[in-house]
Amino acid sequence: MVGMERYLQQIEPALAAARDWIVTPSAWGQIVALALAVLLGWGAAALVRPMLLRLLSPAAGATGSLSLLRRQLRRLLPLLGPLFAAAFAAFGEEALRALFGTAGIAAFGKRVFLFLAVRAFVRDVLREPFLRAYGRFVVLPIVAVYAVGLMPTVAAALSTMRMPLGNLSFDLLWAMKFALFGGLIFWAGRWSNERSTAYLAGQEELRPATRQLAIKTAEVAIFGLAFLVLMNVMGVNLTSLAVIGGAIGVGIGLGLQQIASNFISGIILLIEGQATVGDYVELDGGEAGTIVKMTLRSIILETFDGKWIVVPNEHFITTRVVNYSDQGSANRLEAAFSVSYDTDINRVPAIIEAAVAKHPKVLGHPEAPDCELRGFGDSGIDFAVEFWVSGLDDGPNKYVSDVLFLIWNALKEAGIEIPYPHRVVELRGPEGGMRF
């Protein structure tokens, strides 16, 4: 009881001052101003929202840039009430300061309305998971501290708390600024990179290698610019980056030669365009597949059985590479067959060439199908037909298999026998030999 009485005695002056203040015109003016700000703010939002909803609602199925912008602006409608209230509160604050010289409650209400606007923006407008988490765990706490008027106090306290990092140290205020600006800047960089990649990938008039080079160049430029902007915002002297560049140079000289070599090789490959996405290539080491992705460090090949092979860019520069150019260029294939020795072989080339030419994927240029006599085998006379197609004989295409079917049917229709091996067996005994 004694402690309670002592506590009441200590707060009695504050309570008396509050009672005296609450009956002043300034206090009632600020309370009325906040009440009016709430009523007018949400009332104005209720009046304006239907008009804006009609204005910002594009026609069904519209996909233009203007329609996209209107949809994005329509998502901001939940912010109308808090923003209108904050505007009316700010107007009331200025008027009360002019009349009474103070408007602390009105200023506090304005900050609370701004906090509600930011909260509505994070909750109702942001949809990307990263931005929602960023707004919830970084932006909202900072705005809450601002709303209660503790921003200067908290900033001063954080600036005195230093975190050691080896021989370096930084204060928590710097770390908070880094989290606030760094996340936003690099999200903007990632968003810009996605948009530039989609735009450049759609430029069909450019060679695939040129498109890949432009995409990688834009990516490096965007994130490099984001890094420089962040360093400038954080107050880091950009001339000190020369020290970092020297350290990176030493690292490359000591142990990153392969990474640097692959990086430079990737740039050379993208500039020269000797291999690009979609080409079917075979390396000296036996690796073969279709190029599905080219990065600044490696090239990814996909085999016809679905495996991915990661090949360092340097291998495409320093070793022999066979490029079958599966990008619409023609490739010559061959199908071998044999006929019986009883066949009039002078008839065979015309029959086979006419049959193979009927295949819809067999080309007449640079050469029509050509049937050649290859030799005289043990069981039959060996032929081969050469033909040109656009693509490779594997994966979804079975050119040689289709052509062999055509050869079989054509020879059957012409009455030409396809031989099979014959063997003669002799059994010798005391009474002489028998032959089968």
mmCIF file of C-alpha atoms in Angstrom, residues 24 27 106 115 149 179 213 221 270 310 327 339 343 367 427:
data_model
loop_
_atom_site.group_PDB
_atom_site.id
_atom_site.type_symbol
_atom_site.label_atom_id
_atom_site.label_comp_id
_atom_site.label_asym_id
_atom_site.label_seq_id
_atom_site.Cartn_x
_atom_site.Cartn_y
_atom_site.Cartn_z
ATOM 1 C CA THR A 24 -8.309 23.270 -23.460
ATOM 2 C CA ALA A 27 -7.105 19.429 -27.194
ATOM 3 C CA ALA A 106 -3.309 15.511 -35.074
ATOM 4 C CA PHE A 115 0.721 3.289 -41.236
ATOM 5 C CA GLY A 149 6.939 9.013 -32.977
ATOM 6 C CA ALA A 179 18.009 -4.346 -45.412
ATOM 7 C CA LEU A 213 24.726 -12.263 -75.596
ATOM 8 C CA ALA A 221 24.562 -4.251 -66.508
ATOM 9 C CA LEU A 270 28.102 -15.765 -77.696
ATOM 10 C CA VAL A 310 27.107 -29.549 -68.139
ATOM 11 C CA GLN A 327 18.491 -25.332 -86.656
ATOM 12 C CA VAL A 339 19.689 -57.670 -102.655
ATOM 13 C CA THR A 343 18.635 -59.553 -109.022
ATOM 14 C CA GLU A 367 20.797 -33.434 -103.618
ATOM 15 C CA LEU A 427 30.284 -84.153 -93.194
#
